[in-house]
XYZ file of C-alpha atoms in Angstrom:
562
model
C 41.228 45.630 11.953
C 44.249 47.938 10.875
C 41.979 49.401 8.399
C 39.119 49.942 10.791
C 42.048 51.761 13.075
C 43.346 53.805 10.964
C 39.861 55.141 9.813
C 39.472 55.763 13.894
C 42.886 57.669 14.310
C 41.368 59.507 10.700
C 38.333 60.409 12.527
C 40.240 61.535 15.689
C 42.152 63.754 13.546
C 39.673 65.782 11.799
C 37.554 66.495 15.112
C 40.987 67.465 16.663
C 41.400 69.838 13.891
C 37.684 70.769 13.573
C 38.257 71.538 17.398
C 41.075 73.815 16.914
C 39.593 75.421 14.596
C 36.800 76.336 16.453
C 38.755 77.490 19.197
C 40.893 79.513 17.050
C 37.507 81.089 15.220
C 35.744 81.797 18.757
C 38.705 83.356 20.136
C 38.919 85.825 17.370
C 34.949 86.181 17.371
C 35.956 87.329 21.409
C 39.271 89.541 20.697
C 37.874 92.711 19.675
C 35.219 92.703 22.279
C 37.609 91.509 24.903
C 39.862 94.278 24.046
C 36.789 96.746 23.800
C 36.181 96.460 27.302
C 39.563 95.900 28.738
C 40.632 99.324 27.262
C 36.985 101.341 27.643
C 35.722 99.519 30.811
C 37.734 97.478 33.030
C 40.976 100.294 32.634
C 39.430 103.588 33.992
C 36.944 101.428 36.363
C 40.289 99.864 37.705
C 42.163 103.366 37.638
C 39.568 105.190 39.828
C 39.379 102.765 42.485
C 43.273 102.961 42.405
C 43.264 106.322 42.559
C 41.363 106.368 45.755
C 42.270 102.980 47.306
C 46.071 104.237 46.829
C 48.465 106.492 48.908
C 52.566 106.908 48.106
C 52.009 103.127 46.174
C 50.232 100.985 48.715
C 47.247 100.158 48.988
C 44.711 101.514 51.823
C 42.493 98.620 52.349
C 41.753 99.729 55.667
C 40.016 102.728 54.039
C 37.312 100.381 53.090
C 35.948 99.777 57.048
C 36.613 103.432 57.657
C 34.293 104.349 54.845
C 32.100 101.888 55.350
C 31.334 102.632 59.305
C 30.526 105.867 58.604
C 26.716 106.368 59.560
C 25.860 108.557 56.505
C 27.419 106.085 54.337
C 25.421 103.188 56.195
C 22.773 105.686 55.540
C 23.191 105.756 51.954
C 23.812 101.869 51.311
C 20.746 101.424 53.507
C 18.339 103.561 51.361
C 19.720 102.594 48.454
C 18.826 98.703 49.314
C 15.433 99.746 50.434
C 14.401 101.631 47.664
C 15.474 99.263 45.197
C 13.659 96.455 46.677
C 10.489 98.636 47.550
C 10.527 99.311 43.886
C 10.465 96.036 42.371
C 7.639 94.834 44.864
C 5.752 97.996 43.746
C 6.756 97.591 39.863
C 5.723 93.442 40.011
C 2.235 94.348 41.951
C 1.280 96.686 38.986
C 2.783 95.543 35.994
C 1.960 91.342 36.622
C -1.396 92.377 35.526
C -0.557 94.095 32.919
C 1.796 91.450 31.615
C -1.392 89.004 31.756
C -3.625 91.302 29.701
C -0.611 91.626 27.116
C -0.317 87.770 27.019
C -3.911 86.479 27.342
C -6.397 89.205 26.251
C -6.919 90.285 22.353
C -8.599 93.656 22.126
C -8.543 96.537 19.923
C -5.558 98.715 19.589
C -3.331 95.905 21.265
C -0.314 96.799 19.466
C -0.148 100.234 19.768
C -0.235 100.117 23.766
C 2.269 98.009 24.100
C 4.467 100.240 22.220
C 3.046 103.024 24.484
C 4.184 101.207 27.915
C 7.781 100.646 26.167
C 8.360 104.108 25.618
C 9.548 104.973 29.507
C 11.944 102.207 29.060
C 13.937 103.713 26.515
C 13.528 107.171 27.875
C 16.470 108.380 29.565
C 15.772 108.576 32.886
C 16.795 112.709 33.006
C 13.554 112.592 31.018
C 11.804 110.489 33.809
C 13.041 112.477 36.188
C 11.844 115.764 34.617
C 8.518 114.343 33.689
C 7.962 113.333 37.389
C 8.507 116.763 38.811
C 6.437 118.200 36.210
C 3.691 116.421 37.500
C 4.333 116.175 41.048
C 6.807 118.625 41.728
C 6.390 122.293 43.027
C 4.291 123.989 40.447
C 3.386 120.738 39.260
C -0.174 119.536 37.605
C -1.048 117.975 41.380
C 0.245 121.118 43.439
C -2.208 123.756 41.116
C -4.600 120.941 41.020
C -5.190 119.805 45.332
C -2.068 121.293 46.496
C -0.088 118.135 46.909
C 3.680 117.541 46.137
C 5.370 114.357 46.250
C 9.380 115.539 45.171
C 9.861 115.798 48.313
C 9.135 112.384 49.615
C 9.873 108.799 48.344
C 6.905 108.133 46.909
C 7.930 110.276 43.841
C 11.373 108.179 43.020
C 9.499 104.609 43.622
C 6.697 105.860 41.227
C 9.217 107.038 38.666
C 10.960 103.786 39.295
C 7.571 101.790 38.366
C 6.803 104.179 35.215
C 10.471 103.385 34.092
C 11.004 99.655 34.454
C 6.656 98.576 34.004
C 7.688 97.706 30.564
C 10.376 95.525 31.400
C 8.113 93.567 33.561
C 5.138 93.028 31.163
C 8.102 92.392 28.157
C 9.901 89.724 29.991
C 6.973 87.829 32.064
C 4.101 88.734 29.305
C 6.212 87.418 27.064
C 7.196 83.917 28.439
C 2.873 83.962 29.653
C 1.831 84.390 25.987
C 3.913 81.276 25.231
C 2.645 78.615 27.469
C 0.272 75.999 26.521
C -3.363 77.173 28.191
C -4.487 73.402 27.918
C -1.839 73.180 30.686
C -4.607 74.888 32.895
C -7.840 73.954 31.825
C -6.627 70.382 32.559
C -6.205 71.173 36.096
C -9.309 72.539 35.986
C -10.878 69.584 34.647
C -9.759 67.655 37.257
C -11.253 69.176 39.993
C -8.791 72.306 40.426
C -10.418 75.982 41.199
C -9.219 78.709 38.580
C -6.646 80.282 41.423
C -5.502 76.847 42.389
C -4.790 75.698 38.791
C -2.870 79.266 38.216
C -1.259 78.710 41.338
C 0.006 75.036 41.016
C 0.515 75.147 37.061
C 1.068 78.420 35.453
C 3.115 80.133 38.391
C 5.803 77.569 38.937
C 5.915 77.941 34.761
C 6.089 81.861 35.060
C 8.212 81.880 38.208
C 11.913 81.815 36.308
C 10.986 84.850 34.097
C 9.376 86.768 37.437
C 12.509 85.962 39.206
C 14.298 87.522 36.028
C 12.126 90.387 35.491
C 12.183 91.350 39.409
C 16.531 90.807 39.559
C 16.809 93.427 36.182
C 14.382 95.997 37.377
C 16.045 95.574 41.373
C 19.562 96.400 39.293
C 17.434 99.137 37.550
C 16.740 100.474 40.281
C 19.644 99.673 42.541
C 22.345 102.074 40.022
C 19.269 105.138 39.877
C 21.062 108.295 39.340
C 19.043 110.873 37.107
C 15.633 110.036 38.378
C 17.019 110.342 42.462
C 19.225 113.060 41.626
C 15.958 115.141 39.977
C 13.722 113.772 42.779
C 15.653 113.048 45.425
C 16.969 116.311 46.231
C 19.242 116.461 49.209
C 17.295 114.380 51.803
C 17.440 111.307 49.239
C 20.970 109.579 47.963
C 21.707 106.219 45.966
C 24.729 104.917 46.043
C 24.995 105.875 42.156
C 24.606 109.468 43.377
C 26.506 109.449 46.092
C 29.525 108.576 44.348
C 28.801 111.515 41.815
C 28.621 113.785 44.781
C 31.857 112.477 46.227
C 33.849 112.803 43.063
C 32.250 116.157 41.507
C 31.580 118.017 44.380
C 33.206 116.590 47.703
C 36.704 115.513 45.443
C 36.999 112.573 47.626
C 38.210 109.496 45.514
C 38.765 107.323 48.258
C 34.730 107.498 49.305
C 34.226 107.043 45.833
C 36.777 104.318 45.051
C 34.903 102.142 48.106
C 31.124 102.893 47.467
C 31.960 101.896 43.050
C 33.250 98.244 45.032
C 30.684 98.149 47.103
C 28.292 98.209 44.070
C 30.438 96.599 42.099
C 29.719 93.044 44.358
C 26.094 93.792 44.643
C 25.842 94.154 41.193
C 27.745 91.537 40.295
C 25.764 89.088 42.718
C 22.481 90.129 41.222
C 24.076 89.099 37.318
C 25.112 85.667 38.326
C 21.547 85.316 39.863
C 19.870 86.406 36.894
C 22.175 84.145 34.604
C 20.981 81.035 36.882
C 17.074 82.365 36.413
C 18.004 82.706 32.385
C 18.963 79.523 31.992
C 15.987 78.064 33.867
C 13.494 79.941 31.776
C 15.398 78.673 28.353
C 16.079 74.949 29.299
C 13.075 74.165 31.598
C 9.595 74.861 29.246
C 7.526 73.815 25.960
C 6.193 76.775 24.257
C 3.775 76.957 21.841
C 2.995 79.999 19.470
C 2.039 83.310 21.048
C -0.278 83.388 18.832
C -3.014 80.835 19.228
C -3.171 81.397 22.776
C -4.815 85.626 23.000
C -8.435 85.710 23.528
C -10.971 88.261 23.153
C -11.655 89.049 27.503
C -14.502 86.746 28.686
C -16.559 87.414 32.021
C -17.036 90.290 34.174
C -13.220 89.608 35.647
C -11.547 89.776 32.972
C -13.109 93.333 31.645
C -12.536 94.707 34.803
C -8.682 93.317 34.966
C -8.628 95.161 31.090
C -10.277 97.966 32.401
C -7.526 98.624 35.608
C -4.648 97.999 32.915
C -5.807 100.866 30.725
C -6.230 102.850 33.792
C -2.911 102.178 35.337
C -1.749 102.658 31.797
C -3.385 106.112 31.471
C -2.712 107.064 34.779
C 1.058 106.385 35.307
C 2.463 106.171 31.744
C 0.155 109.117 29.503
C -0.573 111.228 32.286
C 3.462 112.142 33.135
C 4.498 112.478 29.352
C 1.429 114.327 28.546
C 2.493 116.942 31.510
C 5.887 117.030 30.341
C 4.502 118.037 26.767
C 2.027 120.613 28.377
C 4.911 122.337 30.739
C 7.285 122.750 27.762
C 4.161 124.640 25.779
C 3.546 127.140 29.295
C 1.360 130.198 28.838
C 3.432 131.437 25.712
C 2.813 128.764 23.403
C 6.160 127.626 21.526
C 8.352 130.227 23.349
C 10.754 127.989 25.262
C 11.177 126.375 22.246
C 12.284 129.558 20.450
C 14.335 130.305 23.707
C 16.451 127.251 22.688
C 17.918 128.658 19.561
C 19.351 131.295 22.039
C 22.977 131.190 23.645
C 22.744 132.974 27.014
C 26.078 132.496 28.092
C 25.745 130.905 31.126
C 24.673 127.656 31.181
C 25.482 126.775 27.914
C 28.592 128.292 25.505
C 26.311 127.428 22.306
C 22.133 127.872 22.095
C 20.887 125.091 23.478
C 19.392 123.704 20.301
C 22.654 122.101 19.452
C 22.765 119.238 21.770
C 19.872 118.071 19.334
C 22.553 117.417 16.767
C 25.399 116.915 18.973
C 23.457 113.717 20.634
C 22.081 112.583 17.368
C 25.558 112.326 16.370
C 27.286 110.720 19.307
C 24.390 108.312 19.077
C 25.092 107.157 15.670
C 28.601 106.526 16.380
C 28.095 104.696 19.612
C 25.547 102.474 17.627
C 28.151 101.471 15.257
C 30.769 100.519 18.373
C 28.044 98.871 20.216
C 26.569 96.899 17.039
C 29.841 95.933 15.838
C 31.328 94.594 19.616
C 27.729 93.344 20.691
C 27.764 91.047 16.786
C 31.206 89.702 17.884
C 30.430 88.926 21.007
C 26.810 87.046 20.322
C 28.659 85.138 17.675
C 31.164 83.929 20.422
C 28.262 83.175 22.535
C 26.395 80.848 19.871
C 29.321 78.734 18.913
C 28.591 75.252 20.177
C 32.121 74.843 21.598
C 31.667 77.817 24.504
C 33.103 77.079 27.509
C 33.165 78.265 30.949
C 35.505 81.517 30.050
C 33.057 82.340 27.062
C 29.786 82.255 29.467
C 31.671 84.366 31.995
C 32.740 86.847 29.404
C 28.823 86.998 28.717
C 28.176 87.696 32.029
C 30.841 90.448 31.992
C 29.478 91.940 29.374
C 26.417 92.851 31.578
C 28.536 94.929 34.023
C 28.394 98.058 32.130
C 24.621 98.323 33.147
C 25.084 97.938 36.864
C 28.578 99.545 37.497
C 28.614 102.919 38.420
C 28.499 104.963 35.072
C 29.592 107.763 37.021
C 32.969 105.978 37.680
C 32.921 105.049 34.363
C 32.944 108.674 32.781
C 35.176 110.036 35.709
C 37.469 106.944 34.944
C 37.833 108.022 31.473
C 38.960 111.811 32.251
C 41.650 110.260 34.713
C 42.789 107.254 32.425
C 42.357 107.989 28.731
C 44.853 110.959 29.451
C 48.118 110.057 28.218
C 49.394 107.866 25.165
C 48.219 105.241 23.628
C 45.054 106.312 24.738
C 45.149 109.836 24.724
C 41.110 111.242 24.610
C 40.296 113.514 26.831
C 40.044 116.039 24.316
C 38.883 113.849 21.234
C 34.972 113.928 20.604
C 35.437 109.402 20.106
C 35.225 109.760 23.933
C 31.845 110.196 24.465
C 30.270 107.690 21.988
C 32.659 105.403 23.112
C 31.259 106.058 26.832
C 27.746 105.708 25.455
C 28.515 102.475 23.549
C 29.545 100.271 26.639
C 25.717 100.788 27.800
C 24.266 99.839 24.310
C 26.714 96.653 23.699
C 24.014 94.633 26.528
C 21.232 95.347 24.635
C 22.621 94.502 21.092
C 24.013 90.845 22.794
C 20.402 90.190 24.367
C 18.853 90.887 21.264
C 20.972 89.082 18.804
C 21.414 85.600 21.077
C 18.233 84.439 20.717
C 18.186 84.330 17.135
C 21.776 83.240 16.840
C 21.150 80.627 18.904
C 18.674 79.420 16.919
C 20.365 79.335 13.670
C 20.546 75.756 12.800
C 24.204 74.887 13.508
C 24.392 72.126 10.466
C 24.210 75.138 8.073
C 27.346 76.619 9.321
C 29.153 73.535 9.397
C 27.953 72.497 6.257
C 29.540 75.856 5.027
C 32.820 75.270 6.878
C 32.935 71.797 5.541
C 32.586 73.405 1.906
C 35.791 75.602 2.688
C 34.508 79.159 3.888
C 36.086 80.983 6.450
C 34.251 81.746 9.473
C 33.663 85.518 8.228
C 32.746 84.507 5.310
C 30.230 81.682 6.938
C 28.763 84.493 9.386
C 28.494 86.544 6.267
C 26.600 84.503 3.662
C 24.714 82.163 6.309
C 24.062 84.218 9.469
C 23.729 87.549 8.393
C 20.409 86.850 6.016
C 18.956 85.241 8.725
C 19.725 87.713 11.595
C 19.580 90.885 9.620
C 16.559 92.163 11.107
C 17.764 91.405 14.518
C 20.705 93.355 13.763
C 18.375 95.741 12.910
C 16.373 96.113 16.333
C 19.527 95.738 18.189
C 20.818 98.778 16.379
C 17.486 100.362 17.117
C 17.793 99.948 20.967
C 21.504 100.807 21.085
C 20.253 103.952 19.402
C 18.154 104.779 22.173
C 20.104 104.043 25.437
C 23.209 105.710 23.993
C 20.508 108.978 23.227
C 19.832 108.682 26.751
C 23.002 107.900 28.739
C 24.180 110.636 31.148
C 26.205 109.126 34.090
C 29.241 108.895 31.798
C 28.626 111.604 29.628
C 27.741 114.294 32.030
C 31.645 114.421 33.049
C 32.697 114.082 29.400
C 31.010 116.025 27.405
C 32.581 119.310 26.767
C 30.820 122.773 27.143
C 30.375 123.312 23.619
C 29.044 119.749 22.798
C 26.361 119.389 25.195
C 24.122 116.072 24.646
C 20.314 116.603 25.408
C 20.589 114.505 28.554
C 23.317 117.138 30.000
C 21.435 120.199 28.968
C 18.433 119.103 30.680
C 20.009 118.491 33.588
C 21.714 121.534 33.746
C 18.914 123.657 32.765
C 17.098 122.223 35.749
C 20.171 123.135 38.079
C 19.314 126.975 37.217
C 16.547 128.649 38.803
C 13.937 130.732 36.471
C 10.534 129.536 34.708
C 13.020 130.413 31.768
C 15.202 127.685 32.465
C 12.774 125.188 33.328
C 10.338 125.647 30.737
C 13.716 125.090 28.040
C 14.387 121.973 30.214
C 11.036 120.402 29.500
C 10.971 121.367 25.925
C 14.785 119.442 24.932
C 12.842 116.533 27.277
C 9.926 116.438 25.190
C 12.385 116.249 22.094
C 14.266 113.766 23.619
C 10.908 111.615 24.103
C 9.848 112.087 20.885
C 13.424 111.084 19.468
C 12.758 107.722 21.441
C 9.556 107.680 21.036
C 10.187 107.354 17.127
C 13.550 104.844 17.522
C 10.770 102.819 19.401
C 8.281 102.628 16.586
C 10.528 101.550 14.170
C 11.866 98.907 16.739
C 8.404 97.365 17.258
C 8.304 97.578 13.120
C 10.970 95.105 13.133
C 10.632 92.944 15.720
C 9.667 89.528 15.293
C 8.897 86.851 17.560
C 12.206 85.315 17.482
C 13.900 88.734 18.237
C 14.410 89.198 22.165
C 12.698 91.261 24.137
C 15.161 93.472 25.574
C-alpha cells in the first residue's frame, strides 16, 4: 500500500510539473502577441477615445447621450445598421447558390472560377470602390450605355458590398456543403421525403452553423465599410466607419469620434462573440467526409440551369466590374495614364505616382513578417490542450482589429506613438505595423485548423524526450504546417496591400501606398486624374490577383478557408 502511494503522489507530481510547464510554455507562446497588441492596438484605440471622452482630467460620460441624440448621428448609426444587414440578405440570396454549385457540381474549369470569385475578397476595397464607379458611376459603362447611374443611390454600395464579400459566402458555406455525407439526403429521400423537404429537414440544419457564420463576417464586413461608401456614398451616404473619418480629418471633433469608435466598438464586439458561438457549433457538431467523393458532374434540367445562373451572376457581377476597371485605365489613348504615372505633378503627390508601387510592396512585406510572426505565436497558444478561458478570449481579441474602426486606429497612432518609448510618428515601421494588426486575423484563421490537428502525442512525445517547446514547434510542427504558414503569409500579403483606414492618416506625402494614391487621385477632378486612378487600381488587382494564385497553389484541404 505505501508503495502503491508513493507511486500516486509520483504521478501527482509529474502532471503538476507537466502542468506548469505548460502554463509557463503557453504564456510565453501569448507574450509577444499580447504585447503586440497592447502597444499597437489597445494603446492608441484607448488614447483617442480619451482624448475625446476627456476635458481638464475627467471624464465626459455625459458626452456620450449628447452625441448620441443627435438626429444626424441617429441618422448615421441607422444607415449604417440597415445597410449592413440589407447587404448580407442580398450577399446570402446570390452567393448560397453559388456555394452549392462549388460544393456539389464538377464541371470544366472548376478551379479556375473559384479563384476568380476570390479575387474581390482580397481586393482592397479602394479598388472596389473605384471599379464600381467605373461601371456605374457618371461616365460609367451603364451611363454611355442606357444612361443610368447608380453612385448616387444605395444600390451601388450594397452591390459593391455583394461583389466584395460573395466569396466569403461560397468559401465558408461551400466549403462545410462539399463536406457532408450526400447519403445523409438520399436516405430521406428514400423514405418518402420530397428533394426540398429532405434539403430542408437534413442538409439545412447541417449547413445552418456555417450560414450563421458566413452571414455574422460579411454583416461585420459590411458594418466597418469605409472605402467602398466613401467612393460611392458621396455626401448623401455615411457609415459609421466614415463618419468617424469625417469627424476627426475634417470636422476635428474627437469627442464625436471618441463616442461613434465605442459605439462600434460594442457592436462589433457583440457580432465576434456570436460568431465564436456559431464556430464552435460548426467544428464540434458534424461528420465530414472527403470533399472529394461527393462533386458530381450536374444532372437534370435544374441543375444546368442553377450552373448556368452561377456563371452568369459570376460574369455579370464579378468580370464585368474588373473588366471596366481594366478598360477605363486604357481610355482613348491607349497606355497613356499609365505613362502619366511616372510623372510628379506636384500637387497631389510630392513623388510620380509610380512609387507607391514600390512603397506598398514594401510596407507589405514587412507587415507580413509582423503579422506571420504574432499570428504563429498566437495559433500555437490557441492549440495547446491546456487553453483556458483567458486564452479563448485573447482569440477572440485578436479579431477586433477587423471590426474596430481602422480609422481610429491610424489616427490613434499619430496621437499616441508620439513621444518615448514609442516614438514613430516619423519612422516608416509605422505603417507596416498599422497594416499588420489587419493581417494577424487572417494568419490565426489559417494556421488553427491545421494546428489543431497536429496529433498532440507527437509533441508530448518530443517534450517527454527533453526538447524545449521552440525546439518541439520547430522540428515537429513546423514540417507539418509549413505550407499553411505559407498561405497565411500569402493572405497577410494581400490585406496589408490593401489596407487604407489606418494608413491613409499615416502614410507620409512622399511614401504614398497604392490604396492612398487612388484615393486621392479620385479626390481631384480631371479625366487626367481619374484615368491614373484606375490604372494604380488595375495594378493593385493584378498584384492581388497574383498573391491569390499562388494562395490557391498552396492550399490544401486542411488549410482554412479564410
Amino acid at each position: 500500500m505505501d508503495l502503491a502511494r508513493r507511486e500516486v503522489k509520483r504521478v501527482e507530481r509529474v502532471e503538476r510539473v507537466r502542468s506548469a510547464r505548460g502554463s509557463a510554455a503557453r504564456l510565453g507562446l501569448m507574450a509577444v502577441p499580447v504585447a503586440f497588441f497592447a502597444a499597437f492596438f489597445a494603446y492608441p484605440v484607448a488614447a483617442i477615445v480619451a482624448r475625446g471622452l476627456k476635458a481638464d482630467g475627467a471624464w465626459q460620460f455625459g458626452r456620450i447621450g449628447e452625441v448620441l441624440g443627435q438626429s444626424d448621428v441617429r441618422q448615421v448609426l441607422w444607415f449604417t445598421t440597415w445597410q449592413a444587414l440589407a447587404s448580407t440578405a442580398l450577399t446570402l440570396l446570390i452567393a448560397l447558390p453559388g456555394a452549392y454549385a462549388f460544393a456539389r457540381l464538377d464541371f470544366p474549369g472548376k478551379q479556375v472560377l473559384r479563384a476568380v470569385v476570390t479575387v474581390p475578397f482580397v481586393l482592397p476595397t479602394v479598388v472596389v470602390g473605384t471599379a464600381f464607379l467605373a461601371l456605374v458611376g457618371r461616365g460609367g459603362l451603364l451611363d454611355e450605355l442606357w444612361g443610368v447611374r447608380l453612385d448616387t443611390t444605395v444600390w451601388a454600395i450594397l452591390l459593391a458590398h455583394v461583389f466584395f464579400n460573395y466569396a466569403v459566402v461560397v468559401r465558408t458555406v461551400g466549403g462545410l456543403w462539399s463536406q457532408l455525407d450526400p447519403r445523409q439526403e438520399e436516405a430521406a429521400r428514400m423514405l418518402g421525403a420530397s428533394r426540398p423537404k429532405a434539403w430542408r429537414q437534413v442538409t439545412l440544419p447541417a449547413l445552418a452553423p456555417a450560414v450563421a457564420a458566413a452571414a455574422l463576417m460579411v454583416f461585420l464586413f459590411t458594418f466597418t465599410s469605409f472605402g467602398v461608401v466613401q467612393i460611392l456614398g458621396g455626401p448623401a451616404f455615411s457609415t459609421l466607419e466614415v463618419e468617424i473619418y469625417r469627424q476627426t480629418s475634417q470636422v476635428f471633433d474627437l469627442s464625436t469620434a471618441a463616442v461613434l469608435t465605442l459605439v462600434q466598438f460594442v457592436a462589433v464586439a457583440a457580432v465576434l462573440a456570436v460568431h465564436a458561438w456559431t464556430v464552435r457549433r460548426r467544428e464540434t457538431a458534424l461528420r465530414l467526409v472527403d470533399a472529394a467523393t461527393t462533386a458530381r458532374r450536374p444532372r437534370g434540367a435544374g441543375q444546368w440551369a442553377l450552373l448556368a445562373g452561377v456563371l452568369v451572376t459570376v460574369a455579370g457581377l464579378i468580370l464585368l466590374p474588373l473588366a471596366v476597371l481594366v478598360q477605363r485605365s486604357l481610355g482613348a489613348s491607349g497606355l497613356g495614364y499609365y505613362r502619366a504615372l511616372t510623372r510628379a505633378d506636384g500637387g497631389t503627390f510630392l513623388v510620380p505616382p509610380i512609387e507607391a508601387i514600390g512603397n506598398s510592396l514594401q510596407y507589405a512585406v514587412a507587415a507580413t513578417a509582423i503579422a506571420v510572426v504574432i499570428g504563429a505565436l498566437a495559433a500555437a497558444a490557441l492549440t495547446r490542450r491546456d487553453a483556458g478561458r483567458f486564452v479563448r478570449g485573447f482569440d477572440a481579441l485578436l479579431m477586433l482589429p477587423l471590426g474596430v474602426s481602422a480609422v481610429t486606429v491610424g489616427f490613434g497612432f499619430l496621437i499616441a506613438l508620439d513621444e518615448p518609448p514609442l516614438d514613430l510618428r516619423a519612422s516608416w515601421i509605422l505603417v507596416p505595423l498599422a497594416q499588420a494588426l489587419v493581417g494577424v486575423p487572417f494568419v490565426v484563421r489559417t494556421m488553427l485548423p491545421v494546428l489543431r490537428a497536429v496529433d498532440v502525442r507527437l509533441r508530448e512525445a518530443a517534450a517527454v524526450l527533453g526538447a524545449s517547446p521552440w525546439r518541439v514547434w520547430r522540428e515537429v510542427e513546423l514540417p507539418m504546417v509549413r505550407r499553411a504558414l505559407l498561405v497565411a503569409a500569402g493572405f497577410a500579403f494581400a490585406v496589408s496591400l490593401g489596407e487604407f483606414g489606418a494608413t491613409v492618416f499615416i502614410a507620409r506625402p512622399d511614401n504614398p501606398t497604392l490604396p492612398v494614391a487612388v484615393a486621392r487621385l479620385l479626390g481631384r477632378p480631371g479625366d487626367m486624374n481619374y484615368g491614373q486612378a484606375m490604372a494604380l487600381s488595375t495594378i493593385l488587382m493584378l498584384v492581388c490577383a497574383v498573391a491569390l494564385v499562388v494562395l490557391e497553389r498552396l492550399r490544401t484541404d486542411r488549410t482554412g478557408e479564410f
